[in-house]
Short mmCIF file of C-alpha atoms and ligand atoms in Angstrom, two decimals:
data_model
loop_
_atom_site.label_atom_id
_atom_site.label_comp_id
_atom_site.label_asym_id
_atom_site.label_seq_id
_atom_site.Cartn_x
_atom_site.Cartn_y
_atom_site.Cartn_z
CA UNK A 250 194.32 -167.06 18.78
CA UNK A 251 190.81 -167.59 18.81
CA UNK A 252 188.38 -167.86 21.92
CA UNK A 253 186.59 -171.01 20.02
CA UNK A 254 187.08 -172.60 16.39
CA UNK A 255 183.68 -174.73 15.11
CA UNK A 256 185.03 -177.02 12.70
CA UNK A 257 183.25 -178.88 9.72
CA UNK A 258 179.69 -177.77 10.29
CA UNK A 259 177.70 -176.27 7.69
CA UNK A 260 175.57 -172.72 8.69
CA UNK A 261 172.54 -171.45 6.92
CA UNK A 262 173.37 -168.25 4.02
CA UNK A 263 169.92 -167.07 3.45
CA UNK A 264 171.17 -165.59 0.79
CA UNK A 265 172.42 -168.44 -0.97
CA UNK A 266 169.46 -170.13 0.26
CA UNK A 267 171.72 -173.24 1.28
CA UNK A 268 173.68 -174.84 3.86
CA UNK A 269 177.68 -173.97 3.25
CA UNK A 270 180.89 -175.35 4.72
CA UNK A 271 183.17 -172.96 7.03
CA UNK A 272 185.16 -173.07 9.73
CA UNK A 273 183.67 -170.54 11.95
CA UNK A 274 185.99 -168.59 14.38
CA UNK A 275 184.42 -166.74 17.13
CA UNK A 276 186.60 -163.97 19.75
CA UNK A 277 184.78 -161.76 22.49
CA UNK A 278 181.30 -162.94 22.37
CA UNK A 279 180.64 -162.09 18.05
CA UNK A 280 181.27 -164.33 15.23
CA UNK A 281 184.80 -163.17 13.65
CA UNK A 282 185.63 -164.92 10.83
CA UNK A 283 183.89 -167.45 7.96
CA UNK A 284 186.89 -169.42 6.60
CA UNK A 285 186.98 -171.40 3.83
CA UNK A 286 187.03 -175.60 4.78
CA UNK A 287 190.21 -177.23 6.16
CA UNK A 288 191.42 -173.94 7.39
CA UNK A 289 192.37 -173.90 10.73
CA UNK A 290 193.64 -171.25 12.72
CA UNK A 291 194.57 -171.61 16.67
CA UNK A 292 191.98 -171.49 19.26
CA UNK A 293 191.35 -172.64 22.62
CA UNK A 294 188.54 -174.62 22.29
CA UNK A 295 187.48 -176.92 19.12
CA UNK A 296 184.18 -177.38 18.64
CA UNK A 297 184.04 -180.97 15.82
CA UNK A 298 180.43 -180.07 14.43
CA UNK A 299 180.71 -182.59 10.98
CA UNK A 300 177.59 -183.46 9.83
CA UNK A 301 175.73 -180.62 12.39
CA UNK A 302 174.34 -177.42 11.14
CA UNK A 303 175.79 -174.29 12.68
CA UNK A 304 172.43 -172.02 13.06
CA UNK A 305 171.88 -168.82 14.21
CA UNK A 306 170.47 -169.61 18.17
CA UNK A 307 166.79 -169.85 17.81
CA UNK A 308 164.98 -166.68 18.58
CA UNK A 309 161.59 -167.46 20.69
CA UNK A 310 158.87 -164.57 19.26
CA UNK A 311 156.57 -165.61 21.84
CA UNK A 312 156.82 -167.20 25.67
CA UNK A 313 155.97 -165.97 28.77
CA UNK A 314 158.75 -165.29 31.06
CA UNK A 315 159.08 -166.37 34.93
CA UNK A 316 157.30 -165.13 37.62
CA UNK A 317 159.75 -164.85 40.22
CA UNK A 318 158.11 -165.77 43.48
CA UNK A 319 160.34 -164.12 47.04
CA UNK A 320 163.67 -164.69 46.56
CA UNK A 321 163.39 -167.34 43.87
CA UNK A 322 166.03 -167.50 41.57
CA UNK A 323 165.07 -170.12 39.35
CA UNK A 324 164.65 -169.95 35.57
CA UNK A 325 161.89 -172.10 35.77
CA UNK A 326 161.03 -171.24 31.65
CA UNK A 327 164.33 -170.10 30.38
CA UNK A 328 166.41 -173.01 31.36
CA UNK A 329 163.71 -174.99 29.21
CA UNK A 330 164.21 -172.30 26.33
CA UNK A 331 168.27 -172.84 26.35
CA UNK A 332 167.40 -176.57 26.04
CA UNK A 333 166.01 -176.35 22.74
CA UNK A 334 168.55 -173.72 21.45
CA UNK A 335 166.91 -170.92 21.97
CA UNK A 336 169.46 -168.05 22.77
CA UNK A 337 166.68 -164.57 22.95
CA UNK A 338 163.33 -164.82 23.69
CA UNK A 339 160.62 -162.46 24.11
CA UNK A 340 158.42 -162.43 27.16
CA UNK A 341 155.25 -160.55 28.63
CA UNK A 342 152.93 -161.36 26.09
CA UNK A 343 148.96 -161.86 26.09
CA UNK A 344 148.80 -158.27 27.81
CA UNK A 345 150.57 -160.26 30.94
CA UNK A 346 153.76 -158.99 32.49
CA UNK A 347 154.98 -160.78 35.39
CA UNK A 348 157.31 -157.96 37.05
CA UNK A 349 158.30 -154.66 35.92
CA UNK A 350 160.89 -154.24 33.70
CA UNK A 351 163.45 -152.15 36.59
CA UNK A 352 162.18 -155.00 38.64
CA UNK A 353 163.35 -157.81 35.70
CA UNK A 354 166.68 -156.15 35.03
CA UNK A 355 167.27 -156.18 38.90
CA UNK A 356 166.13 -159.87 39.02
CA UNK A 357 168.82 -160.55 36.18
CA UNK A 358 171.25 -158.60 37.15
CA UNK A 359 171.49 -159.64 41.09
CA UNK A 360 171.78 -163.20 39.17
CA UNK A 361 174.56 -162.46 37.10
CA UNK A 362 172.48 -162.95 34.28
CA UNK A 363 170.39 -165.66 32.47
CA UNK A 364 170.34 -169.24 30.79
CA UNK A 365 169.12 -167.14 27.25
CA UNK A 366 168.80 -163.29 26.47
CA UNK A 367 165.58 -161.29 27.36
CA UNK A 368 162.95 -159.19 25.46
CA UNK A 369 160.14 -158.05 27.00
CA UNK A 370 156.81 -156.50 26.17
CA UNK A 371 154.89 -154.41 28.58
CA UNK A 372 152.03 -155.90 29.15
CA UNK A 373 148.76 -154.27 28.98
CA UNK A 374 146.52 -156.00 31.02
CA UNK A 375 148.95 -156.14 34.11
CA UNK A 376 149.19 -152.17 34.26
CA UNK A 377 144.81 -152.77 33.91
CA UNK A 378 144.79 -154.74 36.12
CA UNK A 379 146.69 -152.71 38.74
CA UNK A 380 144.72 -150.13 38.38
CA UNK A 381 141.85 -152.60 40.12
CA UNK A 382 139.87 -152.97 36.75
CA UNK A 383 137.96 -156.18 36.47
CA UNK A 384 138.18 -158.36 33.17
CA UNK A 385 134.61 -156.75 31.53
CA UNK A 386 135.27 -153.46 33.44
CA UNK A 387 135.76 -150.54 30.78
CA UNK A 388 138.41 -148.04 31.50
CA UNK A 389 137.37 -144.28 32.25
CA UNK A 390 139.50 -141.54 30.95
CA UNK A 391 141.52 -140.72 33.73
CA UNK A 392 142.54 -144.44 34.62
CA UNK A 393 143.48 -144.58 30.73
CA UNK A 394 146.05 -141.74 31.10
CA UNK A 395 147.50 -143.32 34.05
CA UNK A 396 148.18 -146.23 32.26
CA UNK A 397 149.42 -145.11 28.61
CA UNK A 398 152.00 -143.18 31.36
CA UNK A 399 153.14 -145.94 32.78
CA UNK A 400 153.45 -147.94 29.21
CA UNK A 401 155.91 -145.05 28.25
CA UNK A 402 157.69 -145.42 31.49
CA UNK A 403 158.05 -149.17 30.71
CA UNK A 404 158.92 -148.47 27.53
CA UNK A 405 161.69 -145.91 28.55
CA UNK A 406 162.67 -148.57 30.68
CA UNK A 407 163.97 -150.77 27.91
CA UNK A 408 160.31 -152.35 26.92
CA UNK A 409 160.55 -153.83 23.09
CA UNK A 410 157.06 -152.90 22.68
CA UNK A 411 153.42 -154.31 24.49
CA UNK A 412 151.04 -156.75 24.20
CA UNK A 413 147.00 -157.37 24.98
CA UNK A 414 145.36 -160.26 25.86
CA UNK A 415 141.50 -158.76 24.43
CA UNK A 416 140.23 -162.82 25.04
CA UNK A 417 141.51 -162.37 28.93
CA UNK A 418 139.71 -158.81 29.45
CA UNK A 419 136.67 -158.59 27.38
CA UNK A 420 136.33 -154.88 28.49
CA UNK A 421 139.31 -153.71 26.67
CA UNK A 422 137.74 -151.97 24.06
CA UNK A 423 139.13 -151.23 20.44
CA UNK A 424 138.93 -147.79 20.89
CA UNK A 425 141.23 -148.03 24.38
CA UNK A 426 143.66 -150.14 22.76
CA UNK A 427 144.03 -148.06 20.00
CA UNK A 428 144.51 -145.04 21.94
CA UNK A 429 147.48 -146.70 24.15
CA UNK A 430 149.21 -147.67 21.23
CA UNK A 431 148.78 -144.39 19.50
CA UNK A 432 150.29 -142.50 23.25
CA UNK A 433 153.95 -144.56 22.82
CA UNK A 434 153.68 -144.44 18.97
CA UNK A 435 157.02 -142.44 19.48
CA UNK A 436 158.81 -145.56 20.56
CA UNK A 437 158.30 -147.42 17.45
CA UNK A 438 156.71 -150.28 19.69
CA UNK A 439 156.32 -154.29 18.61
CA UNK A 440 152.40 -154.85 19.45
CA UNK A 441 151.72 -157.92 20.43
CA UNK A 442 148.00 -159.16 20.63
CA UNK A 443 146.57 -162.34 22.19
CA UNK A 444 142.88 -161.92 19.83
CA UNK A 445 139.30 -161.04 21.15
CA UNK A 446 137.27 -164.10 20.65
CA UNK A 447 137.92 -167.41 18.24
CA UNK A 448 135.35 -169.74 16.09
CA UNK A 449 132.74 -167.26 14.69
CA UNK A 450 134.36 -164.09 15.62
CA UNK A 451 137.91 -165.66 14.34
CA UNK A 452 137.70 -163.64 11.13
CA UNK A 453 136.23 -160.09 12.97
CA UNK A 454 139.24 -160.41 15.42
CA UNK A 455 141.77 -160.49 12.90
CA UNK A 456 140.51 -157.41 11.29
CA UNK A 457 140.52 -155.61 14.61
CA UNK A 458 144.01 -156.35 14.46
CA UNK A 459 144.74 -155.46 11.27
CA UNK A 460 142.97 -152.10 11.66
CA UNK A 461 144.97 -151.27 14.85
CA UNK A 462 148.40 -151.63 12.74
CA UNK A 463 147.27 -150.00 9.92
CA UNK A 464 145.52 -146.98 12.06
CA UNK A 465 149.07 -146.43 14.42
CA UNK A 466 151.71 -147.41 11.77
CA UNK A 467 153.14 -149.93 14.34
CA UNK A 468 154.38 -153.53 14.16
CA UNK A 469 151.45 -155.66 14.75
CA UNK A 470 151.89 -159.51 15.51
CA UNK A 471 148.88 -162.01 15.77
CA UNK A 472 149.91 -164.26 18.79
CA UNK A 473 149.96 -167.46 18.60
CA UNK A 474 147.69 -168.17 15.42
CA UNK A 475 146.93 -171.64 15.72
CA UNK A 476 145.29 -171.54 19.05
CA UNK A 477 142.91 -168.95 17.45
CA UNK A 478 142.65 -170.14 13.96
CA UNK A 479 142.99 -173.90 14.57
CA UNK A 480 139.77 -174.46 16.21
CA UNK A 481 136.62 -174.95 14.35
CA UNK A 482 138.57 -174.72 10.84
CA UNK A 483 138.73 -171.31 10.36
CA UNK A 484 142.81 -171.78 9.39
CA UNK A 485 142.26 -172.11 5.84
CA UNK A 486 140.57 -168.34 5.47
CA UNK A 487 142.51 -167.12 8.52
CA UNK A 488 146.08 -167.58 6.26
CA UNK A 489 143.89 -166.01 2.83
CA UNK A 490 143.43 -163.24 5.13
CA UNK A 491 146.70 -162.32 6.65
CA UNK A 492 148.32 -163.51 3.11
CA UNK A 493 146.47 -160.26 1.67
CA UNK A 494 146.71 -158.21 4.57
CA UNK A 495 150.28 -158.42 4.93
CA UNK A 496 150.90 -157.99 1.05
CA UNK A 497 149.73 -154.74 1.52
CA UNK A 498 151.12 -153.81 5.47
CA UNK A 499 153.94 -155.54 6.23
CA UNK A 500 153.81 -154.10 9.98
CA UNK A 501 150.93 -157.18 10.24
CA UNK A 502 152.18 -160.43 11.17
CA UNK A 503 151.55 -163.68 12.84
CA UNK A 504 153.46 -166.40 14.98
CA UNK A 505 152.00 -169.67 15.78
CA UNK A 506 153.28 -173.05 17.66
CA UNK A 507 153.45 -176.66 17.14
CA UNK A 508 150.83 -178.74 18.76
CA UNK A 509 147.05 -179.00 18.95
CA UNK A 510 146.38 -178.43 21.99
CA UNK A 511 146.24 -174.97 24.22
CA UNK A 512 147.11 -174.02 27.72
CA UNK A 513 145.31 -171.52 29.91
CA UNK A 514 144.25 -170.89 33.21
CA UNK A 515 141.07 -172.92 33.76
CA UNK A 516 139.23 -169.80 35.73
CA UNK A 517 139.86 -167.35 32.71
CA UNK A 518 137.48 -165.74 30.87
CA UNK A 519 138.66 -168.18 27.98
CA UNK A 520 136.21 -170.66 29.69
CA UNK A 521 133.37 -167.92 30.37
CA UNK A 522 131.24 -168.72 27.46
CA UNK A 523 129.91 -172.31 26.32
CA UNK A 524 132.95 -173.42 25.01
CA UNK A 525 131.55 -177.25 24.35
CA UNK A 526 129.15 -176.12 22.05
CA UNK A 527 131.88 -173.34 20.65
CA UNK A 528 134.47 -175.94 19.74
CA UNK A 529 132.03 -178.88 19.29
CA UNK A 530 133.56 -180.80 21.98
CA UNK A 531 133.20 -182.06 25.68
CA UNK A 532 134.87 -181.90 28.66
CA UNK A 533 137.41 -184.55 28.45
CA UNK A 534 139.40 -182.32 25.84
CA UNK A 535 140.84 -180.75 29.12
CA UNK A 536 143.91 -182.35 30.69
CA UNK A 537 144.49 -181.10 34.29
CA UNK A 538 148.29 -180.21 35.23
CA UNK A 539 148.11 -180.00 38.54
CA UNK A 540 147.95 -181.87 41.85
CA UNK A 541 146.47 -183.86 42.63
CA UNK A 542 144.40 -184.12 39.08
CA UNK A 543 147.99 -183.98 37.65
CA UNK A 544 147.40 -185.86 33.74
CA UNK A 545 143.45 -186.47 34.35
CA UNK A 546 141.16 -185.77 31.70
CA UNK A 547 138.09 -183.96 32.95
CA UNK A 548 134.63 -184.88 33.84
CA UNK A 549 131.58 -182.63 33.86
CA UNK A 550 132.11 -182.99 37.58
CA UNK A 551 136.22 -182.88 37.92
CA UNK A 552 136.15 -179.82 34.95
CA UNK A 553 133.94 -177.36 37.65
CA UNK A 554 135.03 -178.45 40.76
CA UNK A 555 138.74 -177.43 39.71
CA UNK A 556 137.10 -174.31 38.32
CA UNK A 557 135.33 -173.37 41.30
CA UNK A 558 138.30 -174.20 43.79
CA UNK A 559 141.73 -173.50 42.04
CA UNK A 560 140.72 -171.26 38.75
CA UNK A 561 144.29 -170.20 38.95
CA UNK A 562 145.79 -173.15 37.56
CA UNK A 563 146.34 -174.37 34.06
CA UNK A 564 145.01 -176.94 31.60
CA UNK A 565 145.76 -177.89 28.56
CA UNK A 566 142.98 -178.16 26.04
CA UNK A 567 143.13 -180.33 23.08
CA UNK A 568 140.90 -178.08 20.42
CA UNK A 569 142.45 -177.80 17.15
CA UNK A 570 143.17 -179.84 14.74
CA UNK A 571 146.50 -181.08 12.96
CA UNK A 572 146.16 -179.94 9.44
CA UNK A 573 145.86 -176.30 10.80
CA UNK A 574 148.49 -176.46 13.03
CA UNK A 575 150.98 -177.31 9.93
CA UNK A 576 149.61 -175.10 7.31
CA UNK A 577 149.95 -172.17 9.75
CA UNK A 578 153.92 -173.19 10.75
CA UNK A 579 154.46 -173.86 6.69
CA UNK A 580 153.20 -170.91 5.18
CA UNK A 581 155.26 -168.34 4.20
CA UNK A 582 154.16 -165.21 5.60
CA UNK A 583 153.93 -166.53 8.98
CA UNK A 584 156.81 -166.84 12.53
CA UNK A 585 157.40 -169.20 14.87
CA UNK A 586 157.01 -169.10 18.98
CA UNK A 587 156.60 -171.18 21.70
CA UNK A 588 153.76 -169.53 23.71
CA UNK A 589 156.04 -171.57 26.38
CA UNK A 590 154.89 -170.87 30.08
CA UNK A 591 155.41 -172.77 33.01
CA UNK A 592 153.78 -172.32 36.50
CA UNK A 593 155.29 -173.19 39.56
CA UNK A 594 157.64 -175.71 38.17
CA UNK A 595 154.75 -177.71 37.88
CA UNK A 596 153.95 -179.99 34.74
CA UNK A 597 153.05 -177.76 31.94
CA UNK A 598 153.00 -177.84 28.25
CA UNK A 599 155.15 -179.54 26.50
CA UNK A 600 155.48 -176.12 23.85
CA UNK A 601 157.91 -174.88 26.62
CA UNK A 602 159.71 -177.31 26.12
CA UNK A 603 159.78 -179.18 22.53
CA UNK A 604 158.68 -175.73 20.04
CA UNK A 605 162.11 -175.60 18.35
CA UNK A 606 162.74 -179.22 17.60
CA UNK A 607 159.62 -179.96 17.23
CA UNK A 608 159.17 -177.41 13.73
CA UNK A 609 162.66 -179.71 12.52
CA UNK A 610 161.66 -182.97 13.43
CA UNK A 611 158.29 -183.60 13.06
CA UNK A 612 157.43 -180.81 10.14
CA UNK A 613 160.61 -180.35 8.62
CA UNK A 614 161.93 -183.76 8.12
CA UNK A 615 159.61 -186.29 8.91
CA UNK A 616 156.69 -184.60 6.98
CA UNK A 617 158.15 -181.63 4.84
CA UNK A 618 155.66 -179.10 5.34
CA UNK A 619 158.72 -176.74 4.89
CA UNK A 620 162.45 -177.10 4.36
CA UNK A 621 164.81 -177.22 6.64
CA UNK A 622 166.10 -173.64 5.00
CA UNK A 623 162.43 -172.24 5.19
CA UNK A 624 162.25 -172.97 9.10
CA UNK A 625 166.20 -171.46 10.08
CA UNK A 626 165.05 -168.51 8.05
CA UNK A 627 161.84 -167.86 10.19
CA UNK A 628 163.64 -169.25 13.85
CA UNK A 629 166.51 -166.36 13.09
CA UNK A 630 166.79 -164.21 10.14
CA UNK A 631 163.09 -163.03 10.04
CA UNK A 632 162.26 -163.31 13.56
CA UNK A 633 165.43 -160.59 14.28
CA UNK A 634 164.35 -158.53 11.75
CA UNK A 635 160.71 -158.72 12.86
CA UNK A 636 161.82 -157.64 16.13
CA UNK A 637 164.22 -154.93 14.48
CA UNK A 638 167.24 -156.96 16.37
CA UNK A 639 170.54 -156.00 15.04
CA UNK A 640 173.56 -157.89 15.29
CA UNK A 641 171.47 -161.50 15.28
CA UNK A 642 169.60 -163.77 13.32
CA UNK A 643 172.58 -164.74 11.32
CA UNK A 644 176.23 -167.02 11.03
CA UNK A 645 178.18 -163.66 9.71
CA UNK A 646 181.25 -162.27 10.80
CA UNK A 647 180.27 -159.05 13.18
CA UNK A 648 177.12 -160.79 14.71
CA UNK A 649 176.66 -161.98 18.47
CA UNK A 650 177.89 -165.58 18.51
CA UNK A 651 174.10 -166.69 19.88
CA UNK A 652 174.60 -169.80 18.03
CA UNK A 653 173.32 -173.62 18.05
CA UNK A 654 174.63 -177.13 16.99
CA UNK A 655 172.58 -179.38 16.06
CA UNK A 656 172.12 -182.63 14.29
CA UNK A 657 169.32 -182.46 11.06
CA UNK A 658 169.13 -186.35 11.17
CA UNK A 659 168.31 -186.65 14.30
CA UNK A 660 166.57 -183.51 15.88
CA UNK A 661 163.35 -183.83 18.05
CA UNK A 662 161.40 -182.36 20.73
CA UNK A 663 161.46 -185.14 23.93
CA UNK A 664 158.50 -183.36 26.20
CA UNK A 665 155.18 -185.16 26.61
CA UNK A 666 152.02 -183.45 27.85
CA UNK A 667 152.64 -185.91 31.14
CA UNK A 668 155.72 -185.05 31.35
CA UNK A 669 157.60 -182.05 29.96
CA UNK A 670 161.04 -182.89 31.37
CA UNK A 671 162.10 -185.23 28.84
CA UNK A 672 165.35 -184.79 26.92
CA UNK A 673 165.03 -183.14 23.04
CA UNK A 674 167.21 -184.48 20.88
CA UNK A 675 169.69 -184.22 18.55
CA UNK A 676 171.41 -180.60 19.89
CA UNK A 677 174.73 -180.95 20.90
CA UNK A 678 175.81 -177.09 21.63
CA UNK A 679 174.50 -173.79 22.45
CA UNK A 680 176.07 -170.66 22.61
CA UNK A 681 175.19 -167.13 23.88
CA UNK A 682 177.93 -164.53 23.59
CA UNK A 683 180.27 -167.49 22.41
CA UNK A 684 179.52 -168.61 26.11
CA UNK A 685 177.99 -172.59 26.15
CA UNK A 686 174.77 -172.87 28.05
CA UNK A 687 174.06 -176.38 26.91
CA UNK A 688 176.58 -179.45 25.92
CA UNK A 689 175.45 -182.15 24.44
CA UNK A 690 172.12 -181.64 25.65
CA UNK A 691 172.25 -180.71 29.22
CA UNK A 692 172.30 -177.18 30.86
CA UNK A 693 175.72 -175.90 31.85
CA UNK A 694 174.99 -173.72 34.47
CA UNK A 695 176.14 -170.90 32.64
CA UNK A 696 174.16 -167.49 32.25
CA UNK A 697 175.27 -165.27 29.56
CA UNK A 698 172.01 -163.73 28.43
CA UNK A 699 171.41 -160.79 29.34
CA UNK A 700 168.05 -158.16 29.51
CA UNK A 701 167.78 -156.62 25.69
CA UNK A 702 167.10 -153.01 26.33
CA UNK A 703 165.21 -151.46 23.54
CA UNK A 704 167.52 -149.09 21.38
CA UNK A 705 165.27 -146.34 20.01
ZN1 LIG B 815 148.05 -165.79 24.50
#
């Protein structure tokens, strides 16, 4: 007797490189058995999933995870991940960590766990600033030490690796990130870096990134590509670059999102420079999230008040452009992530939302930048392996039963930038540990994920 039998669905084999019948049988949280069509062995629950694909649950390379405010419990980001059948997802990136990792596994635990499993970076410009360095500061020796120590205490913690957010703290040199990644070298860590600077110096960050894998021997992934390739039409060399790069390190490599448009916080240093003349654009590229500017373009006027009064809030910035944004999701060296973040429940962008369905509907079907084979692969097989995740990333017997249904024909992100909250479509089922977190599109209440430690 089976916990749960999914019935006439088709899963991805890689290997095959095609979609094949089974009946997949699933007992104590793992997938047990591939059987051949028609067979059908007793469970308690049948899951009918003819005409659906049977994928590996979507594996989220990049988002940024809650900040839990007091004694909020809510899963203000995750719930949103689960949604579009995302099952693990990796958080603290761009060098920002919202709570310690003892603090996170506490958070998770006191819960009785999550709507989708946990990675998490450590993130490097956190621990900075906790040490009360300002953005351009530079870090003397002493204050260095006392942050590569408590990296490695993260790290021993259960930390998959750490990430830097150069654009967000100018005064991060190359030399200090280097040395930080070269103190935890021992625990193999996945890098993650948010770049230095975009436009001009799109092509001199890259190499800094480059260099830093290829000086330390560890895993180095360029966050988020489009939003710093996708603006003034550096893509096209960007992609020549990695393509090259990667041939000859494969510890480089790159995820990048679905939409043309950024989200930061509007007093970063992101803003800092003259970003008109930088991008070629003017001020109403900026849509304000918040109340009571809440979906207002920005004036001259509008764009610094909010600056000067609430730089803590985010905006979404519509600076690249489309063709970049699809060459950098098709090509075949390159991941997938959501950069999803939302703050204070308030509206947000729609990536946190819409990533995952988005990459099927939109580039997969309706415009075949990629197949639908191509895109699984990247969501599951590669992005486990990229993250050195055993026991995921694939519809085998052995592996976690992390696992979503969903409909090819129909599949598509809902969220708007004015509104974030609206239904994807086209995913009937998600599963985490064989346990449902979403039916037929809405949130169960459920929370088997759990906090990933590292295993070293
Ligand atoms: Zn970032």
């Amino acid at each position: 007797m089976y916990d749960t039998l999914i019935v006439d669905g088709r899963f991805p084999d890689f290997d095959a490189g095609a979609l094949v019948p089974a009946e997949i049988a699933l007992e104590g949280g793992k997938i047990a058995a591939l059987l051949p069509p028609g067979e059908r062995p007793q469970a308690r629950r049948v899951v009918d999933a003819a005409g659906k694909v049977v994928s590996p649950g979507f594996i989220d390379l990049h988002m940024h995870e809650e900040e839990f405010a007091g004694d909020s419990r809510r899963y203000d980001i995750s719930e949103y991940m689960a949604l579009q059948g995302v099952t693990t997802c990796v958080g603290g990136n761009c060098g920002q960590q919202n709570h310690s990792m003892a603090r996170f596994k506490e958070i998770l635990a006191a819960n009785g766990g999550a709507p989708a499993n946990y990675i998490l970076l450590a993130g490097y410009n956190s621990l900075r600033e906790a040490e009360g360095l300002g953005w351009y500061d530079a870090a003397p020796e002493a204050v260095r030490k006392r942050i590569q120590s408590r990296l490695a205490e993260e790290l021993a913690e259960g930390a998959w690796g750490l990430s830097f957010g150069l654009e967000y703290a100018p005064g991060i040199s190359e030399e200090e990130m280097t040395r930080a990644v070269e103190a935890v070298r021992s625990f193999d860590p996945f890098v993650s870096i948010h770049f230095r600077a975009d436009c001009e110096e799109c092509m001199s960050s890259l190499e800094e990134m480059a260099r830093l894998s290829r000086r330390t021997g560890c895993r180095v992934q360029v966050s988020h590509l489009s939003s710093l390739a996708g603006t003034a039409h550096n893509m096209p060399q960007s992609l020549a670059f990695l393509e090259r790069e990667i041939r000859e390190n494969p510890l480089l490599g790159y995820d990048t999102y679905p939409y043309a448009a950024f989200c930061t916080g509007i007093g970063t240093a992101v803003f800092d420079m003259d970003w008109r003349e930088k991008w070629g654009v003017d001020y109403d590229i900026i849509l304000l999230l918040h109340p009571p500017y809440a979906g207002r373009r920005c004036t001259k006027e509008l764009y610094e008040k909010v600056r000067r009064e609430t730089p803590e809030v985010n905006v979404v910035a519509f600076a690249m452009d489309e063709e970049s944004i699809r060459t950098a999701i098709a090509h075949p060296a390159g991941l997938l992530g959501s950069d999803g973040s939302i703050s204070g429940g308030c509206l947000g962008h729609p990536r946190a939302a819409g990533t995952f369905p988005r990459i099927l509907g939109k580039y997969v079907r309706e415009e075949k930048a990629l197949t639908l084979m191509e895109a699984l692969d990247k969501m599951t097989r590669r992005a486990a392996r990229r993250l050195g995740l055993s026991g995921k990333g694939q519809v085998a017997p052995g592996m976690d039963a992390d696992l979503v249904i969903f409909d090819p024909d129909t599949i598509a992100d809902g969220a708007e930038f004015t509104d974030i909250t609206l239904p994807n479509r086209g995913i009937d089922l998600v599963l985490v540990s064989g346990a449902p977190t979403v039916e037929n599109g809405v949130l169960t209440g459920a929370l088997p994920g759990r906090f990933l430690c590292r295993t070293n």
